[in-house]
Short mmCIF file of C-alpha atoms in Angstrom, two decimals:
data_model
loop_
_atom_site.label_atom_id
_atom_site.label_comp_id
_atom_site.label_asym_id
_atom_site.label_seq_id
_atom_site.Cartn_x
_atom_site.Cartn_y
_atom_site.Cartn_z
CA UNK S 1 112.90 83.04 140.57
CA UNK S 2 114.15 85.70 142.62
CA UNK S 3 111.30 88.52 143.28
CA UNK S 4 112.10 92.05 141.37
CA UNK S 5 111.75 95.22 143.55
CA UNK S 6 109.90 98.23 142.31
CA UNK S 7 113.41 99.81 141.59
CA UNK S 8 114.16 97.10 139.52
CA UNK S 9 110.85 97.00 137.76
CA UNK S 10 111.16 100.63 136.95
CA UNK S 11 114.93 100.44 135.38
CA UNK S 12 113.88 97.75 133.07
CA UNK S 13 110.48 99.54 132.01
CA UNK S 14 112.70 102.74 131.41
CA UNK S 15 115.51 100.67 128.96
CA UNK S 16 112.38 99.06 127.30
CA UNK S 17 111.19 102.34 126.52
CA UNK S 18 114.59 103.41 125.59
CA UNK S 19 114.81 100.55 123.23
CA UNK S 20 111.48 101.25 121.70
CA UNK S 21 112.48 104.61 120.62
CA UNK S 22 115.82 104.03 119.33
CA UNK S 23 114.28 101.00 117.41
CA UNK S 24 110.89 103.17 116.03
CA UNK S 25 114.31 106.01 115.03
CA UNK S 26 116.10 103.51 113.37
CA UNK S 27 112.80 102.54 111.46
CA UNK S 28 112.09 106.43 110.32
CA UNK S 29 115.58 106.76 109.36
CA UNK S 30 115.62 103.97 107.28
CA UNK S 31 112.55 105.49 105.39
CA UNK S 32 114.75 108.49 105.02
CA UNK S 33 117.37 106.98 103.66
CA UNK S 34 115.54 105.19 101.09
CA UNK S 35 113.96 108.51 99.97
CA UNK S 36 117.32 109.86 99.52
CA UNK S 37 119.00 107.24 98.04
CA UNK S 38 115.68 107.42 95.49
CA UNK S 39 115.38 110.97 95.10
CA UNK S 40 116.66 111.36 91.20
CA UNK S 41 114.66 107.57 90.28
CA UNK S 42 111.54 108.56 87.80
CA UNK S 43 108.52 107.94 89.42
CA UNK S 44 109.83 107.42 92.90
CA UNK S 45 107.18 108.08 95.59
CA UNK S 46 108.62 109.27 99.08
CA UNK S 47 107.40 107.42 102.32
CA UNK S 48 106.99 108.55 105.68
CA UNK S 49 107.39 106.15 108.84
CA UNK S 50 103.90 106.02 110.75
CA UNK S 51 104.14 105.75 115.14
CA UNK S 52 102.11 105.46 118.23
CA UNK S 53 102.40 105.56 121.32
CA UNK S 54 102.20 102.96 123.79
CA UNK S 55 100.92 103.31 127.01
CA UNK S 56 101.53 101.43 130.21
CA UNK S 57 98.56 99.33 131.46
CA UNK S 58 98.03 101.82 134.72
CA UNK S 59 97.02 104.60 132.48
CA UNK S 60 93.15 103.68 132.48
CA UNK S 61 92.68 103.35 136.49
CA UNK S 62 95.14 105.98 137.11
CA UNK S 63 95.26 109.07 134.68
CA UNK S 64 98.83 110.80 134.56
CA UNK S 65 100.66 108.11 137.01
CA UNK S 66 102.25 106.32 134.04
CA UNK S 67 103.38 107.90 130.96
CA UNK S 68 104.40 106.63 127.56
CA UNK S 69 106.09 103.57 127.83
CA UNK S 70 107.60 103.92 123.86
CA UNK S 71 106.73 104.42 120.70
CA UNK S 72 105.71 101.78 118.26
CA UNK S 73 106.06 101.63 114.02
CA UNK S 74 102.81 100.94 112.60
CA UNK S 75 103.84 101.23 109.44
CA UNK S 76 105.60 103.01 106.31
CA UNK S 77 103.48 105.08 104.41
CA UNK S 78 103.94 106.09 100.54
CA UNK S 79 102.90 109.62 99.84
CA UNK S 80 100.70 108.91 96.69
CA UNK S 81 100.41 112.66 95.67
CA UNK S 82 100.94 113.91 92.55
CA UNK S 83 104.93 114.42 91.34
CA UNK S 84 106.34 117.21 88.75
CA UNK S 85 105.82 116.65 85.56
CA UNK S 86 109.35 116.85 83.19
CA UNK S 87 109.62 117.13 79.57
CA UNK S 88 111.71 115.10 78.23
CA UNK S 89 113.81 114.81 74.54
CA UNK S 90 112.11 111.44 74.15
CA UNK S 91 108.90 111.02 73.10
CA UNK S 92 108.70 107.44 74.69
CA UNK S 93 108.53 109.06 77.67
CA UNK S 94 105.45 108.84 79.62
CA UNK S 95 103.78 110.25 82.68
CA UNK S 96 100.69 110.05 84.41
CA UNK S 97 98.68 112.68 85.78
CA UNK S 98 96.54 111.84 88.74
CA UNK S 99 95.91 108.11 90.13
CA UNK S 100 97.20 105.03 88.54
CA UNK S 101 99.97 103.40 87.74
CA UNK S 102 101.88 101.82 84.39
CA UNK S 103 101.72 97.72 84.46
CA UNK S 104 104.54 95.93 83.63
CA UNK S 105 105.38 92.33 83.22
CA UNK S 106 108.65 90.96 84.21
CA UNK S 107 110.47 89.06 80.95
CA UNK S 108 110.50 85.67 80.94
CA UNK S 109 109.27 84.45 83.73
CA UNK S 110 107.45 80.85 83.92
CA UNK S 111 104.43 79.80 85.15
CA UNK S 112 101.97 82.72 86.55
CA UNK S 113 103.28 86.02 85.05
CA UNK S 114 104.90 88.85 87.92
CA UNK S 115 103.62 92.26 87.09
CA UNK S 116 105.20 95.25 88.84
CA UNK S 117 103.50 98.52 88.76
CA UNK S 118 105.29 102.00 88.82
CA UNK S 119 105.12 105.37 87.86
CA UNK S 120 107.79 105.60 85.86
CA UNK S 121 107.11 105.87 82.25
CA UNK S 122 110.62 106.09 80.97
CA UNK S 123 110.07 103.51 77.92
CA UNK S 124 112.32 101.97 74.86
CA UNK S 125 111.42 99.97 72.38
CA UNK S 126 112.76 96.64 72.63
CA UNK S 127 114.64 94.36 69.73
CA UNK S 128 111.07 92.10 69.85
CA UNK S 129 108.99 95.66 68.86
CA UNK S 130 107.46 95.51 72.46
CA UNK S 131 107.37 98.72 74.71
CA UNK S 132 109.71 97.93 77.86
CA UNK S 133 110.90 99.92 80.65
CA UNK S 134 114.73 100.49 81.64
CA UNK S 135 114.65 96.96 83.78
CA UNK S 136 113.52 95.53 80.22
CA UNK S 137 110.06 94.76 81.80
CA UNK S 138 107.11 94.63 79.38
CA UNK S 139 104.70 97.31 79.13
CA UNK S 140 100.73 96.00 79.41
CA UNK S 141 97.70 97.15 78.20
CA UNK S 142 94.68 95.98 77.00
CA UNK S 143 93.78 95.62 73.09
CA UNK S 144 91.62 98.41 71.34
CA UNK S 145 89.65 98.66 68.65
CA UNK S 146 90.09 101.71 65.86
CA UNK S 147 87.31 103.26 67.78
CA UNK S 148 88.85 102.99 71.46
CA UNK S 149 86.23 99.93 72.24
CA UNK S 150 87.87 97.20 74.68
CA UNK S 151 88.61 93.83 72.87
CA UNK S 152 90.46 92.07 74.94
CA UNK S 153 90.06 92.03 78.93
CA UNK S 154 93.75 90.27 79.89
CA UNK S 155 96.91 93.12 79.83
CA UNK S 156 99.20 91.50 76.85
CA UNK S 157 102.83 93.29 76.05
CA UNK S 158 102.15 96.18 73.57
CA UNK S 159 104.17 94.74 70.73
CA UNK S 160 104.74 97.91 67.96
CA UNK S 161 106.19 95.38 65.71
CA UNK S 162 103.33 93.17 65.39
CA UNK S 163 101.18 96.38 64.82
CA UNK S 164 103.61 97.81 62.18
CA UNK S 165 103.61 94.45 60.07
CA UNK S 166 106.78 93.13 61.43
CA UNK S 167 108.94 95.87 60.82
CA UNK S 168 109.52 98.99 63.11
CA UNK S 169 111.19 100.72 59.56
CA UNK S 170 107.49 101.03 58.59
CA UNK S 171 106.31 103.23 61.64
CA UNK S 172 105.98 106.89 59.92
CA UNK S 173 104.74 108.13 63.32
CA UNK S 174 103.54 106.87 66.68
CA UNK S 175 101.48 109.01 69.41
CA UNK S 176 99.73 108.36 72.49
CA UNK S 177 97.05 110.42 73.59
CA UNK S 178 95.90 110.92 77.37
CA UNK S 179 93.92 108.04 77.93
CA UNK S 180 96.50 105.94 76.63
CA UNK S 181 95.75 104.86 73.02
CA UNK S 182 98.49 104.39 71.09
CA UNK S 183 98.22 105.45 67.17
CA UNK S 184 100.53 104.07 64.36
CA UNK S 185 100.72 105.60 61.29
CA UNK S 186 102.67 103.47 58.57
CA UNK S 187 104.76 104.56 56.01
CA UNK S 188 103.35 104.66 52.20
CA UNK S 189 104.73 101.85 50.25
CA UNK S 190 107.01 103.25 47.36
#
């Protein structure tokens, strides 16, 4: 190998860093574009690209002879704060205030089931009675008694159907309160 003069040395170290930064640029745009292309998407949380800097190996025994020698992505970040609230016309429409997220289940799948979480809360009710979300994925939650005690510790699809006696024609009203308990009220049989 032929030896590399300082010159030499230097010009590389310079396009490296060059490199570094268009490449940690291309990263935070990327996380822009995403948040624009999401912008309008219910329960869309923005992210942010995360750098540092890197610093050449002289810095320690020599203070201010080398300077950055690029930047590096450590990561995207999703900004987890809170998001407006909107009213909606539909009362199947859900949001959370504060931490946490809705669980849903993906349809059909085999084997282990593939939950997704989101914030949206932008539900239907599906021809099978259960509550779904506009990807048709199955709402979870966990089984409650008439006075709000846990009785069942695995999430299973909240199926309105079942609850209404196999027909959604029965349901005279349906709320659901803050913590998440959902009320039925049937109709009166005529």
């Amino acid at each position: 190998a032929l030896p590399i003069c300082n010159h030499t040395k230097r010009a590389l170290i310079m396009m490296k860093t060059s490199l570094s930064g268009i490449t940690a640029a291309s990263r935070d745009l990327s996380a822009i574009s995403n948040n624009l292309a999401n912008a309008l998407t219910n329960g869309f949380k923005r992210s942010t690209a995360q750098f540092n800097d890197v610093m050449g190996s002289s810095a320690s025994e020599r203070p201010g002879a080398d300077f950055g020698l690029g930047a590096l992505t450590i990561g995207i970040r999703r900004n987890q704060t809170q998001g407006t609230i909107e009213t909606t016309d539909n009362a199947l429409d859900l949001a959370i205030n504060g931490d946490g997220y809705f669980t849903f289940r993906e349809p059909n799948t085999e084997g282990e089931p593939m939950y997704v979480y989101s914030r949206s809360g932008k539900l239907t009710i599906g021809n099978d009675g259960n509550l779904t979300d506009q990807n048709g994925r199955l709402l979870m939650g966990l089984g409650v008694s008439a006075n709000g005690t846990v009785i069942s510790t695995a999430p299973t699809p909240i199926d309105l159907k079942m609850v209404a006696g196999g027909n959604l024609n029965n349901v005279a009203s349906l709320t659901i309160d803050a913590k998440g308990v959902i009320t039925m009220t049937r109709r009166s049989e005529e």
